[in-house]
CSV table of C-alpha atoms and ligand atoms in Angstrom, one decimal:
chain,number,residue,atom,x,y,z
D,1,MET,CA,-42.4,-93.2,8.6
D,2,GLY,CA,-39.6,-91.5,10.5
D,3,PHE,CA,-37.1,-89.5,8.4
D,4,GLU,CA,-34.3,-91.8,9.4
D,5,GLU,CA,-36.1,-94.7,7.8
D,6,TYR,CA,-36.8,-92.7,4.7
D,7,ASP,CA,-33.4,-92.7,3.0
D,8,ALA,CA,-34.2,-89.6,0.9
D,9,TRP,CA,-30.5,-89.0,0.4
D,10,SER,CA,-29.9,-92.1,-1.7
D,11,SER,CA,-32.6,-91.1,-4.2
D,12,ALA,CA,-30.8,-87.9,-5.4
D,13,ASP,CA,-27.1,-87.2,-5.0
D,14,TYR,CA,-26.3,-84.2,-2.8
D,15,PRO,CA,-23.8,-82.0,-4.7
D,16,PRO,CA,-20.3,-82.3,-3.1
D,17,MET,CA,-19.2,-79.0,-1.6
D,18,SER,CA,-16.7,-77.6,0.9
D,19,HIS,CA,-18.0,-75.0,3.4
D,20,PRO,CA,-16.0,-72.0,4.6
D,21,SER,CA,-18.3,-71.7,7.6
D,22,ALA,CA,-17.2,-75.1,8.8
D,23,ASP,CA,-13.5,-74.5,8.2
D,24,VAL,CA,-12.1,-75.6,11.6
D,25,ALA,CA,-9.2,-73.2,11.4
D,26,VAL,CA,-11.7,-70.3,11.1
D,27,ASN,CA,-13.9,-71.9,13.8
D,28,ALA,CA,-10.9,-72.2,16.2
D,29,ALA,CA,-9.9,-68.6,15.5
D,30,VAL,CA,-13.5,-67.4,16.4
D,31,ALA,CA,-13.4,-69.5,19.6
D,32,ARG,CA,-10.0,-68.0,20.5
D,33,ALA,CA,-11.2,-64.5,19.9
D,34,ALA,CA,-14.0,-65.3,22.3
D,35,GLY,CA,-11.5,-66.4,24.9
D,36,LEU,CA,-11.6,-70.2,24.5
D,37,ASP,CA,-8.2,-71.8,24.1
D,38,ALA,CA,-9.4,-73.9,21.2
D,39,PRO,CA,-7.1,-76.7,19.8
D,40,GLN,CA,-5.1,-76.1,16.6
D,41,PRO,CA,-6.5,-78.2,13.7
D,42,ALA,CA,-3.1,-79.9,12.9
D,43,GLY,CA,-3.0,-83.1,14.9
D,44,SER,CA,-6.6,-82.7,16.2
D,45,ARG,CA,-9.5,-85.1,16.0
D,46,ILE,CA,-12.3,-83.9,13.6
D,47,LEU,CA,-15.7,-85.5,13.1
D,48,GLU,CA,-18.2,-84.6,10.4
D,49,ILE,CA,-21.8,-85.8,11.1
D,50,GLY,CA,-23.8,-86.2,7.8
D,51,CYS,CA,-20.6,-85.9,5.8
D,52,GLY,CA,-22.2,-87.1,2.5
D,53,GLU,CA,-19.5,-88.0,0.0
D,54,GLY,CA,-16.9,-86.4,2.3
D,55,HIS,CA,-15.9,-83.5,0.1
D,56,HIS,CA,-15.6,-81.1,3.0
D,57,LEU,CA,-13.9,-83.6,5.3
D,58,LEU,CA,-11.5,-84.8,2.7
D,59,SER,CA,-10.5,-81.1,2.0
D,60,LEU,CA,-9.7,-80.8,5.7
D,61,ALA,CA,-7.8,-84.1,5.8
D,62,ASN,CA,-5.8,-82.9,2.8
D,63,ARG,CA,-4.9,-79.6,4.5
D,64,TRP,CA,-3.9,-81.2,7.9
D,65,THR,CA,-2.5,-84.7,7.1
D,66,GLY,CA,-1.7,-85.1,10.9
D,67,ALA,CA,-5.3,-84.6,11.9
D,68,CYS,CA,-7.5,-87.7,12.4
D,69,CYS,CA,-10.7,-87.0,10.4
D,70,VAL,CA,-13.8,-89.2,10.8
D,71,GLY,CA,-16.9,-88.9,8.6
D,72,LEU,CA,-20.3,-90.3,9.4
D,73,ASP,CA,-23.3,-90.8,7.2
D,74,LEU,CA,-26.2,-93.2,6.8
D,75,SER,CA,-26.0,-93.3,3.0
D,76,ALA,CA,-24.1,-96.4,1.8
D,77,LYS,CA,-23.5,-94.8,-1.6
D,78,ALA,CA,-22.1,-91.6,-0.2
D,79,ILE,CA,-19.8,-93.4,2.2
D,80,HIS,CA,-18.6,-95.7,-0.6
D,81,ARG,CA,-17.7,-92.7,-2.7
D,82,ALA,CA,-16.0,-91.0,0.2
D,83,ARG,CA,-13.9,-94.0,1.0
D,84,SER,CA,-12.9,-94.5,-2.6
D,85,ARG,CA,-11.9,-90.9,-3.0
D,86,ALA,CA,-9.9,-90.9,0.3
D,87,MET,CA,-8.0,-94.0,-0.9
D,88,ARG,CA,-7.3,-92.6,-4.4
D,89,ALA,CA,-6.1,-89.3,-3.0
D,90,GLY,CA,-3.9,-91.1,-0.5
D,91,LEU,CA,-5.6,-89.5,2.5
D,92,GLY,CA,-5.0,-92.2,5.0
D,93,ASN,CA,-6.0,-89.8,7.8
D,94,ALA,CA,-9.6,-89.8,6.7
D,95,ARG,CA,-11.9,-92.6,7.9
D,96,PHE,CA,-15.6,-93.0,7.0
D,97,CYS,CA,-18.3,-94.8,8.8
D,98,GLU,CA,-21.7,-95.8,7.4
D,99,ALA,CA,-24.1,-95.5,10.3
D,100,ARG,CA,-26.9,-93.5,11.7
D,101,LEU,CA,-25.9,-91.0,14.3
D,102,SER,CA,-28.0,-92.9,16.9
D,103,GLU,CA,-25.9,-96.1,16.2
D,104,PHE,CA,-22.5,-94.4,16.1
D,105,GLU,CA,-20.1,-95.2,18.9
D,106,SER,CA,-17.1,-92.9,19.2
D,107,ASP,CA,-13.8,-94.3,20.4
D,108,ALA,CA,-12.5,-90.9,21.8
D,109,PRO,CA,-13.8,-87.3,22.1
D,110,TYR,CA,-13.3,-84.8,19.2
D,111,ASP,CA,-11.7,-81.4,19.1
D,112,PHE,CA,-14.0,-80.3,16.3
D,113,ILE,CA,-17.4,-81.6,15.4
D,114,ILE,CA,-19.1,-80.4,12.2
D,115,ALA,CA,-22.8,-80.8,11.4
D,116,HIS,CA,-23.3,-78.8,8.3
D,117,GLY,CA,-26.6,-79.2,6.4
D,118,PHE,CA,-27.9,-81.7,9.0
D,119,PHE,CA,-30.0,-80.1,11.8
D,120,SER,CA,-32.8,-78.8,9.6
D,121,TRP,CA,-32.9,-81.9,7.5
D,122,VAL,CA,-33.6,-84.5,10.2
D,123,ALA,CA,-36.5,-85.3,12.6
D,124,ASP,CA,-36.7,-83.7,16.0
D,125,GLU,CA,-35.5,-86.9,17.8
D,126,VAL,CA,-32.3,-86.8,15.6
D,127,LYS,CA,-31.8,-83.1,16.4
D,128,VAL,CA,-32.0,-84.0,20.1
D,129,GLY,CA,-29.6,-86.9,19.6
D,130,LEU,CA,-27.2,-84.6,17.8
D,131,MET,CA,-27.0,-82.2,20.7
D,132,ASP,CA,-26.7,-85.1,23.2
D,133,PHE,CA,-23.9,-86.5,21.1
D,134,ILE,CA,-22.0,-83.2,20.9
D,135,GLY,CA,-22.5,-82.6,24.6
D,136,LYS,CA,-20.9,-86.0,25.4
D,137,ASN,CA,-18.2,-86.2,22.7
D,138,LEU,CA,-16.5,-82.8,22.6
D,139,THR,CA,-13.1,-82.3,24.3
D,140,LEU,CA,-13.1,-79.7,27.0
D,141,ASN,CA,-12.0,-76.9,24.7
D,142,GLY,CA,-13.4,-78.3,21.6
D,143,THR,CA,-16.0,-76.7,19.3
D,144,ALA,CA,-18.9,-77.8,17.2
D,145,VAL,CA,-20.3,-76.0,14.2
D,146,LEU,CA,-24.0,-76.4,13.5
D,147,SER,CA,-25.7,-74.9,10.5
D,148,PHE,CA,-29.5,-74.7,10.1
D,149,ASN,CA,-32.2,-72.9,8.1
D,150,VAL,CA,-33.8,-70.0,10.0
D,151,ALA,CA,-37.6,-69.9,10.2
D,152,ALA,CA,-37.7,-66.0,9.8
D,153,GLY,CA,-36.6,-66.1,6.2
D,154,TRP,CA,-38.1,-69.4,5.2
D,155,LYS,CA,-41.8,-68.6,5.7
D,156,GLU,CA,-42.1,-66.7,2.4
D,157,ARG,CA,-39.9,-69.3,0.6
D,158,MET,CA,-42.2,-72.1,1.8
D,159,ALA,CA,-45.2,-70.3,0.5
D,160,VAL,CA,-43.6,-70.4,-3.0
D,161,VAL,CA,-42.7,-74.1,-2.6
D,162,GLU,CA,-46.3,-74.9,-1.6
D,163,LYS,CA,-47.6,-73.3,-4.8
D,164,ALA,CA,-44.9,-75.1,-6.9
D,165,ARG,CA,-45.8,-78.4,-5.2
D,166,ALA,CA,-49.5,-77.9,-6.2
D,167,ILE,CA,-48.4,-77.4,-9.8
D,168,MET,CA,-46.1,-80.5,-9.6
D,169,ALA,CA,-49.0,-82.6,-8.4
D,170,ALA,CA,-51.5,-81.3,-10.9
D,171,GLY,CA,-49.3,-81.4,-13.9
D,172,GLU,CA,-46.9,-84.3,-13.2
D,173,VAL,CA,-43.9,-81.9,-13.7
D,174,ASP,CA,-40.7,-81.7,-11.7
D,175,ALA,CA,-39.8,-78.8,-9.3
D,176,MET,CA,-37.8,-76.8,-12.0
D,177,GLU,CA,-40.7,-77.0,-14.5
D,178,ALA,CA,-43.2,-76.1,-11.8
D,179,LEU,CA,-41.2,-73.1,-10.8
D,180,ALA,CA,-40.9,-72.0,-14.5
D,181,ILE,CA,-44.7,-72.2,-14.8
D,182,LEU,CA,-45.2,-70.3,-11.5
D,183,ARG,CA,-42.8,-67.6,-12.8
D,184,THR,CA,-45.2,-66.7,-15.6
D,185,VAL,CA,-47.9,-65.9,-13.0
D,186,ALA,CA,-45.8,-64.5,-10.2
D,187,GLY,CA,-48.0,-62.1,-8.1
D,188,THR,CA,-45.3,-59.8,-6.8
D,189,ASP,CA,-41.7,-58.8,-7.6
D,190,ARG,CA,-40.7,-60.5,-4.3
D,191,GLU,CA,-42.2,-63.7,-5.4
D,192,LEU,CA,-40.5,-63.4,-8.8
D,193,TYR,CA,-37.2,-62.9,-7.0
D,194,LEU,CA,-37.7,-66.0,-4.9
D,195,ILE,CA,-38.6,-68.1,-7.9
D,196,ASP,CA,-35.5,-66.9,-9.8
D,197,ASP,CA,-33.4,-67.6,-6.7
D,198,MET,CA,-34.7,-71.1,-6.5
D,199,LEU,CA,-34.3,-71.7,-10.3
D,200,ALA,CA,-30.7,-70.5,-10.0
D,201,LYS,CA,-29.9,-73.2,-7.4
D,202,GLY,CA,-30.7,-75.9,-9.9
D,203,ALA,CA,-32.5,-79.3,-9.5
D,204,ALA,CA,-29.8,-81.1,-7.5
D,205,VAL,CA,-29.6,-78.4,-4.7
D,206,LEU,CA,-33.4,-77.8,-4.7
D,207,ALA,CA,-34.0,-81.5,-4.1
D,208,HIS,CA,-32.1,-81.2,-0.8
D,209,ASP,CA,-33.0,-77.6,0.1
D,210,ASP,CA,-36.3,-75.8,-0.7
D,211,PHE,CA,-37.9,-79.1,-2.0
D,212,ALA,CA,-36.3,-81.5,0.5
D,213,PRO,CA,-38.7,-84.1,2.0
D,214,MET,CA,-37.7,-82.7,5.4
D,215,MET,CA,-36.8,-79.0,5.7
D,216,ASP,CA,-37.3,-77.8,9.3
D,217,ALA,CA,-36.3,-74.2,9.8
D,218,TRP,CA,-35.8,-73.1,13.4
D,219,SER,CA,-35.1,-69.9,15.2
D,220,LEU,CA,-31.6,-69.1,16.6
D,221,GLY,CA,-33.1,-68.8,20.1
D,222,ALA,CA,-34.7,-72.3,19.9
D,223,VAL,CA,-31.4,-73.9,18.7
D,224,VAL,CA,-29.4,-72.2,21.5
D,225,LYS,CA,-32.0,-73.3,24.1
D,226,LEU,CA,-31.7,-76.9,22.9
D,227,ALA,CA,-27.9,-76.7,23.0
D,228,GLU,CA,-28.0,-75.3,26.5
D,229,ALA,CA,-30.3,-78.1,27.6
D,230,HIS,CA,-27.6,-80.6,26.6
D,231,GLY,CA,-24.7,-79.0,28.5
D,232,LEU,CA,-23.5,-76.8,25.7
D,233,ARG,CA,-22.7,-73.1,25.4
D,234,TRP,CA,-23.3,-70.9,22.3
D,235,ILE,CA,-20.3,-68.9,21.2
D,236,GLY,CA,-21.6,-67.1,18.1
D,237,ASP,CA,-21.5,-67.1,14.3
D,238,SER,CA,-19.0,-69.7,13.1
D,239,VAL,CA,-17.2,-67.2,10.9
D,240,SER,CA,-17.6,-63.8,12.4
D,241,GLY,CA,-18.3,-64.7,16.0
D,242,ALA,CA,-21.2,-62.2,16.0
D,243,ARG,CA,-24.1,-63.0,18.3
D,244,GLY,CA,-27.3,-62.3,16.4
D,245,ASP,CA,-30.8,-62.7,17.8
D,246,ASP,CA,-34.3,-63.6,16.7
D,247,ARG,CA,-35.4,-60.0,16.5
D,248,SER,CA,-32.7,-59.1,14.0
D,249,ASP,CA,-33.3,-62.4,12.1
D,250,ASN,CA,-37.0,-61.5,11.8
D,251,ALA,CA,-36.2,-58.0,10.6
D,252,ALA,CA,-33.6,-59.1,8.1
D,253,GLY,CA,-35.5,-62.2,6.9
D,254,THR,CA,-32.4,-64.4,7.7
D,255,THR,CA,-32.6,-67.8,6.0
D,256,PHE,CA,-29.5,-69.6,7.1
D,257,ARG,CA,-27.1,-69.6,10.1
D,258,SER,CA,-24.0,-71.5,11.0
D,259,GLU,CA,-23.2,-71.3,14.7
D,260,LEU,CA,-20.4,-72.3,16.9
D,261,ILE,CA,-20.9,-74.1,20.3
D,262,CYS,CA,-18.8,-75.6,23.0
D,263,ARG,CA,-19.1,-77.4,26.3
D,264,ALA,CA,-20.8,-75.4,29.0
D,265,ASP,CA,-17.9,-76.2,31.3
D,266,ALA,CA,-15.2,-75.0,28.9
D,267,VAL,CA,-13.1,-72.3,30.5
D,268,PHE,CA,-13.1,-68.9,28.9
D,269,GLY,CA,-10.5,-66.2,29.6
D,270,GLU,CA,-9.1,-63.1,27.8
D,271,ALA,CA,-9.5,-62.9,24.0
D,272,LEU,CA,-6.7,-64.9,22.4
D,273,GLU,CA,-4.9,-63.9,19.2
D,274,ASP,CA,-7.0,-64.4,16.0
D,275,ASP,CA,-4.6,-66.2,13.6
D,276,ARG,CA,-6.6,-64.8,10.7
D,277,ARG,CA,-5.2,-61.3,11.3
D,278,ARG,CA,-1.6,-62.4,10.7
D,279,PRO,CA,-0.4,-61.0,7.4
D,280,LYS,CA,-0.3,-63.5,4.6
D,281,ALA,CA,2.8,-64.1,2.4
D,282,ALA,CA,2.5,-63.0,-1.2
D,283,VAL,CA,1.7,-65.8,-3.5
D,284,ARG,CA,4.1,-66.7,-6.3
D,285,VAL,CA,3.2,-68.8,-9.3
D,286,PRO,CA,5.5,-71.9,-9.2
D,287,ASN,CA,7.7,-72.6,-12.3
D,288,PHE,CA,6.2,-76.1,-12.5
D,289,PRO,CA,2.6,-75.7,-11.2
D,290,LYS,CA,1.2,-78.8,-9.4
D,291,LEU,CA,-2.1,-79.7,-7.9
D,292,ASP,CA,-1.9,-82.0,-4.8
D,293,ALA,CA,-3.4,-85.5,-5.1
D,294,TRP,CA,-6.8,-84.5,-3.6
D,295,ARG,CA,-7.3,-81.5,-5.9
D,296,MET,CA,-6.1,-83.5,-8.9
D,297,LEU,CA,-8.7,-86.1,-8.1
D,298,CYS,CA,-11.3,-83.3,-7.9
D,299,ALA,CA,-10.2,-82.0,-11.3
D,300,ARG,CA,-10.2,-85.4,-12.9
D,301,GLU,CA,-13.8,-86.1,-11.6
D,302,ALA,CA,-15.1,-82.6,-12.3
D,303,LEU,CA,-15.8,-82.0,-8.6
D,304,PRO,CA,-15.4,-78.5,-7.2
D,305,LEU,CA,-11.8,-77.8,-6.0
D,306,PRO,CA,-11.6,-76.5,-2.5
D,307,ASP,CA,-9.5,-73.3,-2.2
D,308,ALA,CA,-7.4,-72.3,0.8
D,309,ASP,CA,-10.5,-70.8,2.5
D,310,MET,CA,-12.6,-74.0,1.8
D,311,LYS,CA,-14.6,-72.2,-0.9
D,312,SER,CA,-15.6,-74.5,-3.8
D,313,CYS,CA,-14.1,-73.5,-7.1
D,314,VAL,CA,-16.0,-74.7,-10.1
D,315,PHE,CA,-14.2,-74.9,-13.5
D,316,THR,CA,-15.3,-75.3,-17.1
D,317,PHE,CA,-14.3,-78.5,-18.9
D,318,PRO,CA,-11.6,-76.8,-20.9
D,319,GLN,CA,-10.2,-75.3,-17.7
D,320,LEU,CA,-10.3,-78.7,-16.1
D,321,LYS,CA,-8.2,-80.1,-18.9
D,322,VAL,CA,-5.5,-77.4,-18.2
D,323,LEU,CA,-5.7,-78.2,-14.4
D,324,ILE,CA,-5.3,-81.9,-15.0
D,325,ALA,CA,-2.0,-81.2,-16.9
D,326,MET,CA,-0.7,-79.5,-13.8
D,327,ASP,CA,1.1,-82.6,-12.4
D,328,GLY,CA,4.4,-80.8,-11.7
D,329,SER,CA,6.0,-82.1,-14.9
D,330,ARG,CA,5.2,-79.1,-17.2
D,331,SER,CA,6.5,-75.6,-17.0
D,332,VAL,CA,4.3,-72.5,-17.1
D,333,TYR,CA,5.4,-72.1,-20.8
D,334,GLU,CA,4.4,-75.7,-21.6
D,335,LEU,CA,1.1,-75.3,-19.9
D,336,SER,CA,0.4,-72.1,-21.7
D,337,ARG,CA,0.9,-74.0,-25.1
D,338,HIS,CA,-1.3,-76.8,-23.8
D,339,ALA,CA,-4.0,-74.3,-22.8
D,340,LYS,CA,-4.0,-72.8,-26.3
D,341,GLU,CA,-5.0,-76.2,-27.7
D,342,VAL,CA,-7.5,-77.4,-25.1
D,343,ALA,CA,-8.9,-74.0,-23.8
D,344,PRO,CA,-8.4,-71.5,-26.6
D,345,ASP,CA,-10.7,-68.9,-25.0
D,346,LEU,CA,-8.7,-69.0,-21.7
D,347,ASP,CA,-6.6,-65.9,-20.8
D,348,PHE,CA,-4.0,-68.3,-19.4
D,349,VAL,CA,-1.5,-66.1,-17.5
D,350,PRO,CA,-4.0,-64.1,-15.4
D,351,TRP,CA,-6.1,-67.2,-14.9
D,352,LEU,CA,-3.1,-69.2,-13.6
D,353,ARG,CA,-2.2,-66.3,-11.2
D,354,HIS,CA,-5.8,-66.4,-9.9
D,355,VAL,CA,-5.6,-70.2,-9.4
D,356,ALA,CA,-2.3,-69.7,-7.4
D,357,GLU,CA,-3.8,-66.8,-5.4
D,358,ARG,CA,-6.8,-69.0,-4.4
D,359,GLY,CA,-4.3,-71.4,-2.9
D,360,LEU,CA,-5.0,-74.3,-5.3
D,361,LEU,CA,-1.3,-75.0,-6.2
D,362,GLY,CA,1.0,-76.9,-3.9
I,401,LIG,C1,-28.1,-82.2,3.3
I,401,LIG,S1,-26.9,-83.5,3.3
I,401,LIG,C2,-25.5,-82.5,3.8
I,401,LIG,C3,-24.2,-83.1,3.4
I,401,LIG,C4,-23.0,-82.2,3.8
I,401,LIG,N1,-22.8,-82.2,5.2
I,401,LIG,C5,-23.1,-80.8,3.2
I,401,LIG,O1,-23.5,-79.9,4.0
I,401,LIG,O2,-22.7,-80.6,2.1
I,401,LIG,C6,-27.3,-84.3,4.8
I,401,LIG,C7,-26.6,-85.6,5.1
I,401,LIG,O3,-26.9,-86.2,6.3
I,401,LIG,C8,-27.1,-87.6,6.2
I,401,LIG,N2,-27.9,-88.0,7.3
I,401,LIG,C9,-29.3,-87.7,7.5
I,401,LIG,N3,-29.7,-88.3,8.6
I,401,LIG,C10,-28.7,-88.9,9.2
I,401,LIG,C11,-28.5,-89.7,10.4
I,401,LIG,N4,-29.5,-89.9,11.3
I,401,LIG,N5,-27.3,-90.2,10.7
I,401,LIG,C12,-26.2,-90.0,9.8
I,401,LIG,N6,-26.3,-89.3,8.7
I,401,LIG,C13,-27.5,-88.8,8.4
I,401,LIG,C14,-27.6,-87.8,4.8
I,401,LIG,O4,-27.4,-89.1,4.3
I,401,LIG,C15,-26.9,-86.7,4.0
I,401,LIG,O5,-25.7,-87.2,3.4
């Protein structure tokens, strides 16, 4: 049975997350620093392949309401949730399509294509289809971000997973229980470290990561070679622009990479200004703090709130109650009184300043 037929993603929900490494503003800045005149995200066309519930894409659509954002995923349940959230947050610039990549027909090329958490989790023919799609559907100066697990660091992790799987099969226990058992007989400190690292990820992430039905770690060199075979050019790491190599990955035991690629015929010139180096204005706490509609929806549904850098902020339930009260109708003083009732342990003023500094308030 091919992985496309095996709808593993419907059986366990993938935790909704936003990804700083696939923040198209950062990706564009990296491309510009490398000399490619990449489009600005506002007003651009953005596609996310394997978008899940659309948490990342909706966060982009919320930041650039003039951008046309399209999400693609084969999971009916994930697309249903994504569409419902887009509608309730009033994000009419986000559109979601329930389809396999192989069936998806694009109406126009994209300035940004995101494939985060996709490459290592699909069969080889889908990986090839992904590169083929990117090669044919990027605008001339567009960029694509591709994350994947790196074989160098996964060898030792997979050895632990194999042992845990043997315990699961013998004892009819789940992955978390098997790891807890394995922990009691760990042979080395390194094995203990890996087990604790897996346990810390929790069951939901493990089901789609270390214990995923398909987890195919590749080397950077092999990914770049596949990209080049499809008319693409590798730029570098999607956040730093650094160009690593397999030797350093082997030495460092690298487990994950997120890389930026573009069309091979894209024209590179002198390095352009990196917008990220511009000084940022100091953040003031507004007199009447207000979450925008998307972040309010995230708070109401206890989803992580994306910050200004696309990092996921997770709050406790009492903190969420305070956030939900931030609809712009209450002053800082009224909110501090409310916080005393619903979140008595919260040090409200520094916490509110922190929330503002993370760019969560409109
Ligand atoms: C590991 S999840 C990643 C979700 C999200 N991009 C993230 O990184 O948080 C992989 C997603 O790819 C989707 N997927 C897998 N194969 C696909 C295919 N051939 N076409 C479209 N979506 C696919 C799955 O349904 C799942 O939602």
